[in-house]
Short mmCIF file of C-alpha atoms in Angstrom, two decimals:
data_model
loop_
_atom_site.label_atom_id
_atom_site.label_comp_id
_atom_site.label_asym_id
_atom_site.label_seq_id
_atom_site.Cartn_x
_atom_site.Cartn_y
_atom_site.Cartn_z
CA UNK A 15 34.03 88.89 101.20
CA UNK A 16 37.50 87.79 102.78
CA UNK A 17 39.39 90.40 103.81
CA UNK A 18 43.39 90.19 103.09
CA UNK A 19 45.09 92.48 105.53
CA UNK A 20 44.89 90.56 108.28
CA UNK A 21 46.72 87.43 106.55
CA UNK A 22 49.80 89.80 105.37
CA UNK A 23 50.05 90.89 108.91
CA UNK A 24 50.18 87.40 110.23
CA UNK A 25 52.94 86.10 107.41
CA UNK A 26 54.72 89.02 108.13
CA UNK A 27 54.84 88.55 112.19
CA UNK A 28 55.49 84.83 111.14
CA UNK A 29 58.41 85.99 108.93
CA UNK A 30 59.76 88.44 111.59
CA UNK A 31 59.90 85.93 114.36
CA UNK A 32 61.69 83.07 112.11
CA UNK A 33 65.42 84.37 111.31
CA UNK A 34 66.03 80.83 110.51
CA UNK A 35 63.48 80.74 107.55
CA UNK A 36 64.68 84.17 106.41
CA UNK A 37 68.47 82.87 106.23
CA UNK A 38 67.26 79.82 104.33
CA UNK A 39 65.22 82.10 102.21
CA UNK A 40 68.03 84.40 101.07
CA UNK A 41 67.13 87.11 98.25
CA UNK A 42 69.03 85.79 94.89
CA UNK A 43 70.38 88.33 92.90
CA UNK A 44 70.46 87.55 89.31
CA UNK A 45 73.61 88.52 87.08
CA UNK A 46 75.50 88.93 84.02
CA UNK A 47 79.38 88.27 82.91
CA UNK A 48 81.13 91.34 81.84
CA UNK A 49 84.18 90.11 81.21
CA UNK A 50 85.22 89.36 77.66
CA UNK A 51 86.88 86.23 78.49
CA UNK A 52 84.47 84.82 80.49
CA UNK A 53 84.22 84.51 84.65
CA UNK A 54 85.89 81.44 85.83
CA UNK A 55 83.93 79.28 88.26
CA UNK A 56 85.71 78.22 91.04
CA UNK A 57 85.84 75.25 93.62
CA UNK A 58 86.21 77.66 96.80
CA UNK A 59 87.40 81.44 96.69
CA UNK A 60 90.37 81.77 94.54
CA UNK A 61 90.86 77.93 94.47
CA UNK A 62 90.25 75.35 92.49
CA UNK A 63 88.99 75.61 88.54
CA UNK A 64 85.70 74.64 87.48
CA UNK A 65 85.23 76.53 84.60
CA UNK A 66 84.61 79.44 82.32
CA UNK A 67 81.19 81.10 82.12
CA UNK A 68 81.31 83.07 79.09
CA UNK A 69 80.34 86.68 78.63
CA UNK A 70 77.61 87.97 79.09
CA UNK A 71 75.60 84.63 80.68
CA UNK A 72 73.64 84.83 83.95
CA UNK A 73 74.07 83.58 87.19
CA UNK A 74 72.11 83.99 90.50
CA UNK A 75 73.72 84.44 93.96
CA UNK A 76 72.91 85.42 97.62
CA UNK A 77 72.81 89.02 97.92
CA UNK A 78 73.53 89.24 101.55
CA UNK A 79 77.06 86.65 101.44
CA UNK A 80 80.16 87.35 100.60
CA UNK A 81 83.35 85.24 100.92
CA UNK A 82 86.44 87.57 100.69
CA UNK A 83 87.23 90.49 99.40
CA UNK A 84 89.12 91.01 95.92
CA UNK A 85 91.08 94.30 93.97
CA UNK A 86 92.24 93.76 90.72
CA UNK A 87 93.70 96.34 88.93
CA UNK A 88 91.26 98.94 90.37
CA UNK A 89 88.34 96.88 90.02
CA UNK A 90 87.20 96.26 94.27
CA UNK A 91 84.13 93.06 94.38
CA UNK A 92 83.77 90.24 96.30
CA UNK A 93 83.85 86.15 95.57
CA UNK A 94 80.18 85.29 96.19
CA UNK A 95 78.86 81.86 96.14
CA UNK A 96 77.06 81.94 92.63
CA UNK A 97 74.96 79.31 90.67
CA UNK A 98 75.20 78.58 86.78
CA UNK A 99 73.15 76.33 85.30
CA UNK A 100 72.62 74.28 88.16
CA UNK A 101 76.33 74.33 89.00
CA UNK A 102 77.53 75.70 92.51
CA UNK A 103 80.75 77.35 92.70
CA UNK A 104 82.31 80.62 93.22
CA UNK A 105 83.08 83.65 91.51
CA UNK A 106 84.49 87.43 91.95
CA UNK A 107 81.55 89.66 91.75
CA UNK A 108 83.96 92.64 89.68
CA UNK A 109 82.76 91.04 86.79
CA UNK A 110 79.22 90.83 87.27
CA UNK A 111 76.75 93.70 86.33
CA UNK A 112 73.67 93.07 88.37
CA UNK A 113 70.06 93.00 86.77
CA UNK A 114 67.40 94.61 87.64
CA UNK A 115 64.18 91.96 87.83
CA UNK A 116 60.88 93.46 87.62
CA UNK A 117 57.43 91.55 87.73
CA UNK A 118 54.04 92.47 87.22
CA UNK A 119 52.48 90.96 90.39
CA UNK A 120 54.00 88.72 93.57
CA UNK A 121 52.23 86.46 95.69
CA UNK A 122 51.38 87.35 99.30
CA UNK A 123 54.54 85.39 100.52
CA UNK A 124 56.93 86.79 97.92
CA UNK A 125 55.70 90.46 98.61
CA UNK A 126 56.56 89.81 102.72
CA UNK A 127 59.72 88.85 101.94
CA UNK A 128 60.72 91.27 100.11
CA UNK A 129 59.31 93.88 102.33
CA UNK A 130 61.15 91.93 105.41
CA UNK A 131 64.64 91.88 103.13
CA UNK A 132 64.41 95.54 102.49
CA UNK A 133 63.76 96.79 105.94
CA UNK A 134 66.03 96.96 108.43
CA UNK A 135 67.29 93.47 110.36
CA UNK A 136 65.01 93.03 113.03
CA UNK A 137 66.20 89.73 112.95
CA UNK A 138 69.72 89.46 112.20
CA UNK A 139 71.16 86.03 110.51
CA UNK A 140 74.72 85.55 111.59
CA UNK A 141 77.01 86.56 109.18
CA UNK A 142 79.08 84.20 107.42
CA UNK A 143 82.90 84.82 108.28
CA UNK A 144 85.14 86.43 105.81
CA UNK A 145 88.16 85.38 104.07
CA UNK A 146 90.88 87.78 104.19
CA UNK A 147 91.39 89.97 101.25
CA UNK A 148 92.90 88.37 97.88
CA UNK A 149 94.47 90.37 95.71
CA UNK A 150 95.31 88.56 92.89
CA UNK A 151 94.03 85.84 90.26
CA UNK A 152 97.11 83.92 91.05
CA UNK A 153 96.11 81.95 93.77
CA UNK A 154 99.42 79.96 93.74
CA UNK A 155 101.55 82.54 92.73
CA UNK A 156 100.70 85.28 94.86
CA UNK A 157 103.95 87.02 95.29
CA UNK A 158 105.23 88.82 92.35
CA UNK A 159 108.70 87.43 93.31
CA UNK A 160 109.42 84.75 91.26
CA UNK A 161 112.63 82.81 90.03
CA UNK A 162 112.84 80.73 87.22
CA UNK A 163 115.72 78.24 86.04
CA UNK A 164 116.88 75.36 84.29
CA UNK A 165 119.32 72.78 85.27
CA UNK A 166 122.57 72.97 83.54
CA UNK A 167 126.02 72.58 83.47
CA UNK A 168 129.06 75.36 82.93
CA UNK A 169 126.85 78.13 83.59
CA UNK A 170 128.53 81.57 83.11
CA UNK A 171 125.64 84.08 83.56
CA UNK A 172 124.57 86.34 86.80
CA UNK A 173 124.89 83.39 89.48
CA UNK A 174 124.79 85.93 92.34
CA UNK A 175 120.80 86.63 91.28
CA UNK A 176 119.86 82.83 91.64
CA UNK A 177 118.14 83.09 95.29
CA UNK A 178 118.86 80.18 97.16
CA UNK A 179 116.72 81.67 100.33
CA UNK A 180 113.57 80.80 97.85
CA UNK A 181 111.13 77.79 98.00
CA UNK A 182 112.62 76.04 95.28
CA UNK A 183 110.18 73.33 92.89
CA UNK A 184 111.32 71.38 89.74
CA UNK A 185 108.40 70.38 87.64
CA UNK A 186 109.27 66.47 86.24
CA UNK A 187 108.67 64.48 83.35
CA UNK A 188 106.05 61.47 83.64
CA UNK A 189 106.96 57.99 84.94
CA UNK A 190 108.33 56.41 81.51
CA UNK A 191 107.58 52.60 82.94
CA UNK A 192 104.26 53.53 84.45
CA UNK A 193 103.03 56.73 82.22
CA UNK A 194 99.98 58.57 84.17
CA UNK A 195 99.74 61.33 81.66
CA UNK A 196 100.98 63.87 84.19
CA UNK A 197 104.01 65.93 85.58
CA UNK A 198 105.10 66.00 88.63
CA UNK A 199 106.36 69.02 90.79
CA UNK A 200 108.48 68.13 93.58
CA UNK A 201 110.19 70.44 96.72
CA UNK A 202 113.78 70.22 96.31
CA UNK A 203 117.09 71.58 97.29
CA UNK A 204 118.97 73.68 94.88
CA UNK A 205 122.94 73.51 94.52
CA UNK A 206 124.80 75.77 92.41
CA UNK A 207 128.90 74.78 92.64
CA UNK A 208 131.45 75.42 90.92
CA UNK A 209 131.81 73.34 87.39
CA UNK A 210 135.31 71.00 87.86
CA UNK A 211 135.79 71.56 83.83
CA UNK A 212 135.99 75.59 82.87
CA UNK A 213 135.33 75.69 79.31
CA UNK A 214 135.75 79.63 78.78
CA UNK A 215 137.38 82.28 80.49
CA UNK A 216 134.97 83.31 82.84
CA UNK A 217 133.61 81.52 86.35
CA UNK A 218 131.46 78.75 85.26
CA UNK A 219 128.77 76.71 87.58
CA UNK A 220 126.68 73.67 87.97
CA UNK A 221 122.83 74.22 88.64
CA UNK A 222 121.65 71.35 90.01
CA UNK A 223 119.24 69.91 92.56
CA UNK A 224 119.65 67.30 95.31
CA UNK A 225 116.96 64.83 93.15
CA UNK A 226 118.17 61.68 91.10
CA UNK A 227 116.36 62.42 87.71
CA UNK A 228 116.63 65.44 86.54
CA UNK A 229 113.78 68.28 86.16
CA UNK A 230 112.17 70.03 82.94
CA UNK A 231 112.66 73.28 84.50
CA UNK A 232 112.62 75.03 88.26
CA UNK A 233 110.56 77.72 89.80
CA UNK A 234 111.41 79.69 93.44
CA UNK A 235 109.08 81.28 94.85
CA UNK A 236 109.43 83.27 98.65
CA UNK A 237 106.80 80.91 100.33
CA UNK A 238 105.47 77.08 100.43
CA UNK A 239 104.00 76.41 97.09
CA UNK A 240 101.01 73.71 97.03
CA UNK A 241 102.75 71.59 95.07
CA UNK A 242 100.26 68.56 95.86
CA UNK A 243 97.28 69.85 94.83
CA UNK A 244 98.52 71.06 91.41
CA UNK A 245 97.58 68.86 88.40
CA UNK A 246 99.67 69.36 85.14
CA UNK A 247 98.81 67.09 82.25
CA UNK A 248 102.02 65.57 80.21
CA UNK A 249 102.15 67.82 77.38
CA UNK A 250 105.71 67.06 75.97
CA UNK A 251 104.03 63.93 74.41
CA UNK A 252 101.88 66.68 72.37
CA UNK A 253 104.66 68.92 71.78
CA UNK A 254 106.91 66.42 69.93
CA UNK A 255 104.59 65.05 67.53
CA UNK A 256 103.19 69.03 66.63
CA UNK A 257 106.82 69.93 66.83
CA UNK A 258 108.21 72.60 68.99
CA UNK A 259 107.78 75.52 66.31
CA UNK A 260 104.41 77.18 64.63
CA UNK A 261 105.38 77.64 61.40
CA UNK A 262 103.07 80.58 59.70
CA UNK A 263 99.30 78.90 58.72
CA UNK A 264 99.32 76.70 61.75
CA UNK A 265 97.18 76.74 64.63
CA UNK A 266 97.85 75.30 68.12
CA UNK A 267 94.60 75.18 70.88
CA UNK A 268 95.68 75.09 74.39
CA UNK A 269 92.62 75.39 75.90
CA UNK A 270 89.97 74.86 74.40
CA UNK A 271 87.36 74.76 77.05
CA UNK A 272 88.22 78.59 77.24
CA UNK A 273 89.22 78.70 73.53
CA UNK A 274 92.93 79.39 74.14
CA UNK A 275 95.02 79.06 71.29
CA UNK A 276 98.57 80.05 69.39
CA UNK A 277 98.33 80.95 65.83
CA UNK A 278 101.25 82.17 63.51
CA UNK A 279 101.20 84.15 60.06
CA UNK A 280 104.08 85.38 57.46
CA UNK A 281 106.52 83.28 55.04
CA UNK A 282 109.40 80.38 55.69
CA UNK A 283 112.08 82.15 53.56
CA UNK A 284 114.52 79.31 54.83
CA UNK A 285 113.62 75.80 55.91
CA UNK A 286 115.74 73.71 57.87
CA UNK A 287 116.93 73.03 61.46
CA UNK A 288 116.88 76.93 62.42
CA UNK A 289 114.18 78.56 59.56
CA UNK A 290 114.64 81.72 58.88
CA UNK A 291 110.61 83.57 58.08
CA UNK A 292 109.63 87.20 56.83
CA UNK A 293 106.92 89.16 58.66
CA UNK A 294 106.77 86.23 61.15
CA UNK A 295 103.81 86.87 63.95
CA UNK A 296 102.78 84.45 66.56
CA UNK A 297 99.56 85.68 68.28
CA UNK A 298 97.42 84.51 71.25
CA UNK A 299 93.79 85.08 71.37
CA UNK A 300 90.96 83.52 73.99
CA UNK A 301 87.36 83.44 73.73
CA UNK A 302 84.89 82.67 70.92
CA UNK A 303 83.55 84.47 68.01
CA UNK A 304 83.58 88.19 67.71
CA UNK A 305 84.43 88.45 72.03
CA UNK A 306 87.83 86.63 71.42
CA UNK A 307 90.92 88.40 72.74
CA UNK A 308 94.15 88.88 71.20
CA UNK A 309 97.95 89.76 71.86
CA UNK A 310 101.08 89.45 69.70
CA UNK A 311 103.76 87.77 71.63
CA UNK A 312 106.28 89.95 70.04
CA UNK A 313 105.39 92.40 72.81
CA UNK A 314 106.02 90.39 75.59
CA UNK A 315 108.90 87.95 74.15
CA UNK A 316 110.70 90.62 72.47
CA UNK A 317 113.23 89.04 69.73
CA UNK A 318 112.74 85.48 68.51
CA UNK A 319 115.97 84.80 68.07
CA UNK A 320 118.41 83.30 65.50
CA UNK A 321 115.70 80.96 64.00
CA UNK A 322 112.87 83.50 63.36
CA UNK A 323 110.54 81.45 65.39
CA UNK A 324 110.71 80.53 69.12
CA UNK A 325 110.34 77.00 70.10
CA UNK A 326 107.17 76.10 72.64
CA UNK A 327 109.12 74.44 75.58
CA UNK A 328 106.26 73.97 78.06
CA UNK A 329 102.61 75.14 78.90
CA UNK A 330 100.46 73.96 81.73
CA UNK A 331 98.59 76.09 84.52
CA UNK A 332 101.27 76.81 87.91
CA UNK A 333 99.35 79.92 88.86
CA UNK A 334 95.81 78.46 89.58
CA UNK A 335 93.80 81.11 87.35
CA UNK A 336 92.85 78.25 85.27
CA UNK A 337 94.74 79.62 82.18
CA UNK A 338 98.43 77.60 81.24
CA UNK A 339 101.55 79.66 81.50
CA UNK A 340 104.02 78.92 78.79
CA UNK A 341 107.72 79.01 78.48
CA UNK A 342 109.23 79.73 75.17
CA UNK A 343 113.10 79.50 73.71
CA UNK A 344 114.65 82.11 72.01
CA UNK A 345 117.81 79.45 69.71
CA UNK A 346 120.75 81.70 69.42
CA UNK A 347 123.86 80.69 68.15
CA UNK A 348 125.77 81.31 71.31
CA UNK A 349 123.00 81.35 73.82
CA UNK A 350 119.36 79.93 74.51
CA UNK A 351 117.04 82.21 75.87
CA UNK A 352 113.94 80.80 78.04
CA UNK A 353 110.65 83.12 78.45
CA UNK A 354 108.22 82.64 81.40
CA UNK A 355 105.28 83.56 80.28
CA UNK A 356 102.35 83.67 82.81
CA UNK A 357 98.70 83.73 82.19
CA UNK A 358 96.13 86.26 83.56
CA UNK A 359 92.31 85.56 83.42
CA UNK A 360 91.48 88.97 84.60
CA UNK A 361 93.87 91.42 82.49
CA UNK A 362 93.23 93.10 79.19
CA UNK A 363 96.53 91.51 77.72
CA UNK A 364 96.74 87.19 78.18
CA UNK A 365 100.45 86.90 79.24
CA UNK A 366 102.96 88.85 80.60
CA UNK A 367 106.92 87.86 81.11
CA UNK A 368 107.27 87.07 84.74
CA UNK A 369 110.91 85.66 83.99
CA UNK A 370 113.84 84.75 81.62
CA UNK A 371 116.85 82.50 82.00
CA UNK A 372 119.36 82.30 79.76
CA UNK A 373 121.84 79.85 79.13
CA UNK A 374 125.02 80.41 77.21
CA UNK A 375 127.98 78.73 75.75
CA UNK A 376 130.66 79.60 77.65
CA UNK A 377 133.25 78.81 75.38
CA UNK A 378 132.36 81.64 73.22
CA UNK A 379 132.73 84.46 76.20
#
């Protein structure tokens, strides 16, 4: 009769003198999402969108590599270099809640492995260098200092808090001869002078920029923004034929690979130009089925203005969580009030107001 023992010892003295075959042969750890809103999948650690892997589906990943660290509101993980479904990409490991794999028996070779991956490195594989810390989804928009603007003429509101130190960005509309279906975002100088025609009693200015077409809006930001590798699909094309407004019963997706929409409820009690609606609420919710997530604008936008209903003025992804900030108006008779509304993958709420600019008629001061 054969014996065994001696063949465990030998794969097990072959194991121990090949690091190279036991860093090939790392352990995989297998996984599930925890997040409600799914885990994205990125292109490298906190860059690049791949997409959403929806709660509670599994992935695998090496248990001994990690790419980064990562806090998040309390939450401390790592990115680790995970597979789903035959798709490579990587992922913070907050929202992952390891499980536990149990089999009845193992080969000879699985066995020595796992005995060699659960004793201490004799052999030690050289560690894969780390990325310094991120702490935030918003790989573009790290810094929570952020400026947001419009051009305009006879300005009359806080000049003195536009930052002209900042990197300043306008984002532009698509080529109208040669239409690619995208926006552009361009580095640009910022000039805010004195308007040569005063229209009310107080000092009014120009905000401008040193470009010859003019921008859609403009963002500041304290360091170089990556301005090239940011795609932003034309949505004004979209946004005319729905019409800028969600009028109660009407639905508007976003996203829908990570089921993002805008729905509205309540009554018109006013049509017209500026409609006037009762019990008026415009909600966001993301996800699928009973997981979806929800928020009511209200708490983030505040008033809605004259018209009852804020008009959509832009949406499209500048922070790189995957997710598309919007910016809202607020009509008002005298003033126009613009919302900056930025996405976050991780938090329990979907937006928060990262800025406002508002523009006013001067003549009425």
């Amino acid at each position: 009769m054969l014996q065994r023992f001696p063949i465990i010892a030998v794969l097990l003295c072959f194991l121990l003198a090949s690091p190279a075959l036991i860093a090939q042969d790392c352990p995989k750890t297998w996984a599930k999402v925890t997040a409600p809103s799914g885990l994205i999948l990125r292109k490298a650690p906190g860059k690049g969108f791949i997409r959403t892997i929806p709660q509670n589906d599994t992935v695998n990943y090496c248990a001994d590599s990690t790419f980064g660290e990562l806090e998040y509101e309390g939450i401390k993980g790592y990115w680790r270099q995970v597979n789903y479904k035959g798709q490579k990409g990587y992922s913070f490991d907050g929202f992952l809640e390891v499980i536990e794999l149990r089999f009845e028996t193992d080969s000879i070779i699985e066995a020595s492995k796992k005995l060699v991956a659960g004793s201490d490195s004799l052999a030690a594989s050289e560690e894969e260098p780390k990325e310094e810390a991120l702490k935030t989804p918003h790989i573009y928009l790290p810094n929570p200092e952020f400026q947001f603007l419009t051009e305009t003429y006879n300005y009359c509101g806080p000049v003195q808090d536009i930052n002209l130190k900042l990197y300043w960005y306008g984002v532009f509309l698509d080529d109208e001869v040669n239409p690619t279906g995208a926006m552009t975002i361009k580095p640009l100088n910022l000039n805010v002078v004195l308007s040569k025609n005063q229209n009310g009693q107080t000092m009014e200015f120009d905000v401008l920029t040193d470009q010859d077409e003019r921008s859609l809006f403009l963002f500041g930001v304290p360091g170089s923004y990556p301005y090239q590798e940011v795609k932003l699909a034309d949505v004004l094309q979209t946004i005319s034929i729905r019409g800028k407004r969600l009028f109660p019963g009407q639905e508007w997706t976003l996203d829908p690979q990570n089921g993002l929409k805008l729905s509205a409820t309540g009554s018109i009690t006013k049509a017209g130009p500026c409609p006037e609606a009762e019990n008026y609420k415009l909600v966001a919710s993301m996800g699928f089925g009973s997981e979806a997530k929800t928020q009511d604008l209200k708490e983030v936008l505040g008033d809605y203005g004259s018209c009852s209903i804020p008009e959509l003025y832009w949406y499209g992804d500048l922070s790189g969580d995957g997710l598309p900030e919007i910016i809202f108006v607020s009509v008002r008779e005298d003033q126009n009030v613009f919302s900056f509304l930025q996405s976050d993958a991780f938090s329990p709420q979907l937006f928060s107001l990262k800025a406002v600019f508002t523009v006013e008629n001067c003549a009425n001061e």
